[in-house]
Amino acid sequence: MNTSSNDGVSVWKRRRRSNKEIWSNEKKKKNSSKKKIQKEYPLLRYDELPEYMKDNEFILNYYRSDWPLKQAFFSLFHWHNETLNVWTHLIGFVVFVGLTITNLMHVPQVTDFFNLLTWSFPLSPGGNASHNSIMGTPKLIDLKHDSSLDMDIGAPLVMATRWPFFVFLGGSMFCLLSSSTCHLFGCHSHHLNLLLLQMDYVGITIMIITSFFPPIYYIFQCEPMWQFVYLGGITAMGAFTVITLLAPALSSGKFRSFRAFLFMAMGLFGIVPAIHAVTVNWYEPQRNGILIYEATMAVSYLTGTMFYITRIPERWKPGWFDLAGHSHQIFHCFVIMGALAHYGAALVFLEFRGQVGCQ
């Protein structure tokens, strides 16, 4: 009995030792493979880059250059100076996909967006979510009942044409996805880098154009002539911008301000229909809510553009913000905030047209 028991223990120990050796060998292989990839495709300094990749001299390290597509794709899960550029807009893309699917499944309402933005923090099992406090401070933000919006969000909703709303969502998704793709795979080759940059510029242009569709279509639904004038005008400006930016020379870093000027000119075109719309609808109760959303959008986009042009904060401390906190990442975050603010405005436009018909 003792001999049999000892033999069993010995076999178990040998198996355990064998499993440990297998795990150890696998771990060594993974580490060896990782070191091999790092050796074959190291992250470079700015001065080691080919000329076509030199875009921001204030970001000094952690560049990928001439990487195969496979390695470029898997770099999504590693740290380099494009990691957060990819993830900020990739997460934004996923958010807008979710919003699109949700709105396809039921008629979108302003209350849905309020519920998304309103957070409750229950601190006790018996607490009421709408009357909770944080560190003894009452909940101060309840957008659903914000009197500044001055609108009847409980009014019955009539089905309004929704395609302009989804045009905006589609344009936003295309822009965010093309941006993420550009930042992820732009390190592959000069040819692909140029192609993806042009796709990125087209994506930005499409997002700006499609952002005009909900407000122009719904506000001027009873005046088709103004729909045609304003939507035709922004589409023509977008076409000119795309044709201009498809010139390879304009993709270089020295034309950063010029590109920003073209995009800002498209956005500022919206001031004309905005003044027209406010004048025509001055006494509409939804006016204040729409102005809040659109002002938030404008401030977000303009602030992000200023970071993009000035390259602050990395120009103050070159090398300090290589991985996180540099201007392009901040620009991406403001783009997401602006797009979400415009989404809220689009819901108000859609609900407004569902409640108020043409007289």
Coordinates of C-alpha atoms in Angstrom, one line a residue:
M1 CA 0.0 0.0 0.0
N2 CA 2.8 2.4 0.9
T3 CA 4.8 1.5 -2.2
S4 CA 1.7 2.1 -4.4
S5 CA 1.0 5.4 -2.7
N6 CA 4.6 6.6 -3.0
D7 CA 4.6 5.7 -6.7
G8 CA 1.4 7.7 -7.2
V9 CA 2.9 10.8 -5.5
S10 CA 6.1 10.4 -7.6
V11 CA 4.0 10.3 -10.8
W12 CA 2.0 13.4 -9.7
K13 CA 5.2 15.3 -8.9
R14 CA 6.8 14.4 -12.3
R15 CA 3.6 15.5 -14.1
R16 CA 3.6 18.8 -12.1
R17 CA 7.3 19.3 -12.9
S18 CA 6.7 18.6 -16.5
N19 CA 3.8 21.0 -16.7
K20 CA 5.9 23.7 -15.1
E21 CA 8.6 23.1 -17.7
I22 CA 6.1 23.4 -20.5
W23 CA 4.7 26.6 -19.1
S24 CA 8.2 28.0 -18.6
N25 CA 9.2 27.1 -22.2
E26 CA 6.1 28.7 -23.6
K27 CA 6.7 31.8 -21.6
K28 CA 10.3 31.9 -22.8
K29 CA 9.1 31.5 -26.4
K30 CA 6.6 34.4 -26.0
N31 CA 9.2 36.6 -24.5
S32 CA 11.7 35.6 -27.1
S33 CA 9.2 36.4 -29.9
K34 CA 8.3 39.7 -28.3
K35 CA 12.0 40.7 -28.1
K36 CA 12.5 39.6 -31.7
I37 CA 9.6 41.8 -32.8
Q38 CA 11.0 44.7 -30.8
K39 CA 14.4 44.1 -32.3
E40 CA 13.1 43.9 -35.9
Y41 CA 10.6 46.8 -35.5
P42 CA 12.0 49.2 -32.9
L43 CA 10.4 52.4 -32.0
L44 CA 12.4 55.3 -33.5
R45 CA 13.4 58.8 -32.6
Y46 CA 12.1 61.8 -34.6
D47 CA 15.5 62.3 -36.2
E48 CA 15.6 58.7 -37.4
L49 CA 12.3 59.0 -39.4
P50 CA 11.9 59.1 -43.1
E51 CA 11.0 62.6 -44.3
Y52 CA 7.3 61.7 -45.1
M53 CA 6.7 60.8 -41.4
K54 CA 8.1 64.0 -39.9
D55 CA 5.0 65.8 -38.8
N56 CA 5.6 67.2 -35.3
E57 CA 9.1 67.9 -34.2
F58 CA 8.0 68.4 -30.6
I59 CA 7.2 64.7 -30.3
L60 CA 10.7 63.2 -30.0
N61 CA 10.3 59.5 -29.5
Y62 CA 8.2 56.3 -29.8
Y63 CA 7.6 56.4 -33.6
R64 CA 6.8 53.4 -35.8
S65 CA 8.2 53.5 -39.3
D66 CA 7.9 51.0 -42.2
W67 CA 6.2 48.4 -40.2
P68 CA 4.3 45.5 -41.9
L69 CA 0.5 45.7 -41.7
K70 CA 0.3 42.8 -39.3
Q71 CA 2.7 44.4 -36.8
A72 CA 1.0 47.7 -37.3
F73 CA -2.3 46.2 -36.5
F74 CA -1.1 44.5 -33.3
S75 CA 0.6 47.7 -32.2
L76 CA -3.0 48.7 -31.3
F77 CA -2.3 46.9 -28.0
H78 CA 1.1 48.4 -27.3
W79 CA 2.4 51.8 -26.3
H80 CA 3.7 54.2 -28.9
N81 CA 3.0 57.9 -29.7
E82 CA -0.1 57.0 -31.8
T83 CA -1.7 54.6 -29.3
L84 CA -4.1 57.2 -27.8
N85 CA -4.7 58.8 -31.2
V86 CA -6.0 55.5 -32.4
W87 CA -8.0 54.6 -29.3
T88 CA -9.7 58.0 -28.7
H89 CA -11.4 57.9 -32.1
L90 CA -11.9 54.1 -32.1
I91 CA -13.9 54.4 -28.9
G92 CA -15.8 57.3 -30.4
F93 CA -16.6 55.2 -33.4
V94 CA -17.9 52.4 -31.2
V95 CA -20.0 54.9 -29.3
F96 CA -21.6 56.2 -32.5
V97 CA -22.2 52.7 -33.8
G98 CA -24.1 52.0 -30.5
L99 CA -26.1 55.2 -30.9
T100 CA -27.0 54.4 -34.5
I101 CA -28.1 50.9 -33.6
T102 CA -30.2 52.2 -30.7
N103 CA -31.9 54.8 -32.8
L104 CA -32.6 52.3 -35.6
M105 CA -34.4 50.1 -33.1
H106 CA -36.7 52.9 -31.8
V107 CA -37.6 56.5 -32.4
P108 CA -34.9 58.6 -30.7
Q109 CA -35.9 61.1 -28.1
V110 CA -34.2 63.9 -26.2
T111 CA -34.8 62.1 -22.9
D112 CA -32.7 59.2 -24.1
F113 CA -29.7 61.5 -24.4
F114 CA -30.4 63.1 -21.0
N115 CA -30.5 59.6 -19.4
L116 CA -27.1 58.9 -21.1
L117 CA -25.5 62.0 -19.6
T118 CA -27.2 61.9 -16.2
W119 CA -25.4 59.8 -13.6
S120 CA -26.7 58.7 -10.2
F121 CA -24.4 57.5 -7.4
P122 CA -26.3 55.4 -4.8
L123 CA -24.4 55.5 -1.5
S124 CA -26.8 53.5 0.6
P125 CA -28.9 50.4 -0.1
G126 CA -32.1 52.3 0.6
G127 CA -31.2 55.5 -1.2
N128 CA -33.4 57.0 -3.9
A129 CA -31.3 57.4 -7.1
S130 CA -32.8 60.7 -7.9
H131 CA -32.1 62.2 -4.4
N132 CA -28.6 60.8 -3.7
S133 CA -25.7 62.9 -2.6
I134 CA -22.0 62.8 -3.0
M135 CA -20.0 63.5 0.1
G136 CA -23.0 65.2 1.6
T137 CA -23.6 67.4 -1.5
P138 CA -27.0 67.1 -3.2
K139 CA -27.1 66.0 -6.8
L140 CA -26.7 69.2 -8.8
I141 CA -27.1 68.1 -12.4
D142 CA -30.3 66.7 -13.7
L143 CA -30.4 67.6 -17.4
K144 CA -33.8 66.0 -17.8
H145 CA -35.4 68.7 -15.8
D146 CA -33.0 71.6 -16.7
S147 CA -35.3 74.6 -17.0
S148 CA -32.7 76.3 -19.1
L149 CA -33.6 74.0 -22.0
D150 CA -37.2 75.3 -21.8
M151 CA -38.7 72.6 -23.9
D152 CA -41.6 70.1 -23.5
I153 CA -39.8 66.8 -23.8
G154 CA -42.9 64.9 -22.8
A155 CA -45.0 66.1 -25.8
P156 CA -46.3 63.4 -28.1
L157 CA -43.8 62.6 -30.9
V158 CA -45.0 62.2 -34.5
M159 CA -42.7 60.2 -36.8
A160 CA -40.6 62.7 -38.7
T161 CA -38.3 61.9 -41.6
R162 CA -35.1 60.5 -40.0
W163 CA -32.7 60.1 -42.9
P164 CA -30.9 63.4 -42.2
F165 CA -30.3 62.3 -38.6
F166 CA -28.7 59.0 -39.8
V167 CA -26.7 60.9 -42.5
F168 CA -25.0 62.8 -39.6
L169 CA -24.4 59.6 -37.7
G170 CA -23.0 57.9 -40.8
G171 CA -20.6 60.8 -41.5
S172 CA -19.4 60.9 -37.9
M173 CA -18.7 57.1 -37.9
F174 CA -16.8 57.4 -41.2
C175 CA -14.7 60.2 -39.9
L176 CA -13.8 58.5 -36.6
L177 CA -13.0 55.2 -38.3
S178 CA -10.9 56.7 -41.0
S179 CA -9.0 58.7 -38.4
S180 CA -8.3 55.6 -36.3
T181 CA -7.2 53.7 -39.4
C182 CA -4.9 56.4 -40.5
H183 CA -3.1 56.6 -37.2
L184 CA -2.8 52.9 -36.9
F185 CA -1.6 52.0 -40.4
G186 CA 0.1 55.2 -41.5
C187 CA 3.4 53.8 -40.4
H188 CA 3.4 51.0 -43.1
S189 CA 4.8 52.9 -46.1
H190 CA 5.0 56.2 -47.8
H191 CA 2.3 55.3 -50.3
L192 CA -0.2 54.0 -47.7
N193 CA 0.6 56.9 -45.4
L194 CA -0.4 59.4 -48.1
L195 CA -3.5 57.5 -49.0
L196 CA -4.7 57.2 -45.4
L197 CA -4.0 60.9 -44.7
Q198 CA -6.1 61.8 -47.7
M199 CA -8.8 59.5 -46.5
D200 CA -8.6 61.1 -43.1
Y201 CA -9.1 64.6 -44.6
V202 CA -12.1 63.3 -46.6
G203 CA -13.5 61.9 -43.4
I204 CA -13.2 65.2 -41.6
T205 CA -14.9 67.0 -44.5
I206 CA -17.7 64.4 -44.7
M207 CA -18.3 64.8 -41.0
I208 CA -18.6 68.6 -41.3
I209 CA -20.9 68.3 -44.3
T210 CA -23.2 65.7 -42.7
S211 CA -23.4 67.7 -39.5
F212 CA -25.3 70.4 -41.4
F213 CA -28.0 68.0 -42.5
P214 CA -30.2 67.6 -39.4
P215 CA -30.3 71.4 -38.5
I216 CA -30.8 72.6 -42.1
Y217 CA -33.2 69.9 -43.1
Y218 CA -35.5 70.1 -40.0
I219 CA -35.4 73.9 -39.4
F220 CA -36.0 74.7 -43.0
Q221 CA -38.2 71.7 -43.9
C222 CA -41.1 74.1 -44.7
E223 CA -38.8 76.2 -46.9
P224 CA -37.2 73.9 -49.5
M225 CA -35.4 76.7 -51.2
W226 CA -33.3 77.5 -48.1
Q227 CA -32.7 73.8 -47.6
F228 CA -31.2 73.6 -51.1
V229 CA -29.2 76.9 -50.7
Y230 CA -27.6 75.9 -47.4
L231 CA -27.0 72.2 -48.0
G232 CA -25.9 72.9 -51.5
G233 CA -23.5 75.6 -50.3
I234 CA -21.8 73.4 -47.6
T235 CA -21.6 70.5 -50.0
A236 CA -19.9 72.7 -52.6
M237 CA -17.4 73.9 -50.0
G238 CA -16.7 70.4 -49.0
A239 CA -16.1 69.3 -52.5
F240 CA -13.6 72.2 -53.0
T241 CA -11.9 71.3 -49.7
V242 CA -11.5 67.6 -50.7
I243 CA -10.2 68.4 -54.2
T244 CA -7.7 70.9 -52.7
L245 CA -6.4 68.5 -49.9
L246 CA -6.0 65.6 -52.3
A247 CA -2.8 67.4 -53.6
P248 CA 0.0 65.3 -52.0
A249 CA 2.0 68.4 -51.1
L250 CA -0.7 69.6 -48.8
S251 CA -0.5 66.5 -46.6
S252 CA 2.8 67.6 -45.1
G253 CA 3.1 69.1 -41.6
K254 CA 3.9 72.6 -42.8
F255 CA 0.4 72.9 -44.2
R256 CA -1.2 72.1 -40.9
S257 CA -2.6 75.6 -40.5
F258 CA -3.9 75.8 -44.0
R259 CA -5.8 72.5 -43.6
A260 CA -7.3 73.7 -40.3
F261 CA -8.3 77.0 -42.0
L262 CA -10.2 75.1 -44.7
F263 CA -12.1 73.0 -42.1
M264 CA -12.8 76.0 -39.9
A265 CA -14.1 77.9 -43.0
M266 CA -16.6 75.1 -43.6
G267 CA -17.7 75.1 -40.0
L268 CA -18.0 78.9 -39.9
F269 CA -20.3 78.8 -42.9
G270 CA -22.8 77.5 -40.5
I271 CA -23.1 81.0 -38.9
V272 CA -25.2 82.2 -41.8
P273 CA -28.0 79.5 -41.6
A274 CA -27.7 79.7 -37.7
I275 CA -28.5 83.4 -37.7
H276 CA -31.3 82.8 -40.2
A277 CA -32.8 80.0 -38.1
V278 CA -32.6 81.9 -34.8
T279 CA -34.3 84.9 -36.4
V280 CA -37.1 82.8 -38.0
N281 CA -37.6 80.7 -34.8
W282 CA -36.9 83.2 -32.1
Y283 CA -40.1 82.4 -30.1
E284 CA -39.8 78.6 -30.4
P285 CA -39.3 77.1 -26.9
Q286 CA -36.6 74.7 -28.1
R287 CA -34.4 77.6 -29.1
N288 CA -32.4 77.8 -25.9
G289 CA -31.8 74.0 -25.8
I290 CA -30.5 74.0 -29.4
L291 CA -28.3 77.0 -28.8
I292 CA -26.7 75.4 -25.7
Y293 CA -25.9 72.2 -27.7
E294 CA -24.6 74.0 -30.8
A295 CA -22.5 76.4 -28.7
T296 CA -21.0 73.5 -26.9
M297 CA -20.2 71.9 -30.3
A298 CA -18.7 75.0 -31.7
V299 CA -16.5 75.7 -28.6
S300 CA -15.3 72.0 -28.6
Y301 CA -14.4 72.0 -32.3
L302 CA -12.7 75.4 -32.1
T303 CA -10.8 74.6 -28.9
G304 CA -9.6 71.3 -30.4
T305 CA -8.5 73.0 -33.6
M306 CA -6.5 75.5 -31.6
F307 CA -4.6 72.7 -29.9
Y308 CA -4.1 71.1 -33.3
I309 CA -2.6 74.3 -34.8
T310 CA -0.5 75.4 -31.9
R311 CA 0.8 72.0 -30.9
I312 CA 0.4 72.8 -27.2
P313 CA 1.5 71.5 -24.8
E314 CA 4.3 69.5 -26.5
R315 CA 5.9 72.6 -27.9
W316 CA 6.5 73.9 -24.3
K317 CA 8.2 70.6 -23.2
P318 CA 9.4 68.6 -26.2
G319 CA 9.6 64.9 -25.3
W320 CA 7.4 65.1 -22.2
F321 CA 4.1 64.4 -24.0
D322 CA 5.3 61.8 -26.5
L323 CA 3.0 59.0 -25.3
A324 CA 0.2 60.9 -23.6
G325 CA -1.2 64.4 -23.4
H326 CA 0.0 65.8 -26.7
S327 CA -2.1 68.2 -28.8
H328 CA -3.4 65.7 -31.4
Q329 CA -4.8 63.5 -28.6
I330 CA -6.5 66.5 -27.0
F331 CA -7.8 67.5 -30.4
H332 CA -9.4 64.0 -30.8
C333 CA -11.1 64.3 -27.4
F334 CA -12.6 67.7 -28.3
V335 CA -13.9 66.3 -31.6
I336 CA -15.7 63.5 -29.7
M337 CA -17.2 66.1 -27.3
G338 CA -18.3 68.3 -30.2
A339 CA -19.9 65.4 -32.1
L340 CA -21.8 64.3 -29.0
A341 CA -23.1 67.8 -28.4
H342 CA -24.3 68.0 -32.0
Y343 CA -25.9 64.6 -31.5
G344 CA -27.9 66.1 -28.7
A345 CA -28.9 69.0 -30.9
A346 CA -29.9 66.7 -33.7
L347 CA -32.3 64.9 -31.3
V348 CA -33.9 68.2 -30.5
F349 CA -34.2 69.1 -34.2
L350 CA -35.8 65.7 -34.9
E351 CA -38.2 65.9 -32.0
F352 CA -39.0 69.6 -32.8
R353 CA -40.0 68.6 -36.4
G354 CA -42.1 65.7 -35.0
Q355 CA -44.0 68.1 -32.8
V356 CA -44.3 71.1 -35.1
G357 CA -45.5 70.6 -38.7
C358 CA -45.5 73.1 -41.5
Q359 CA -48.3 75.7 -41.2

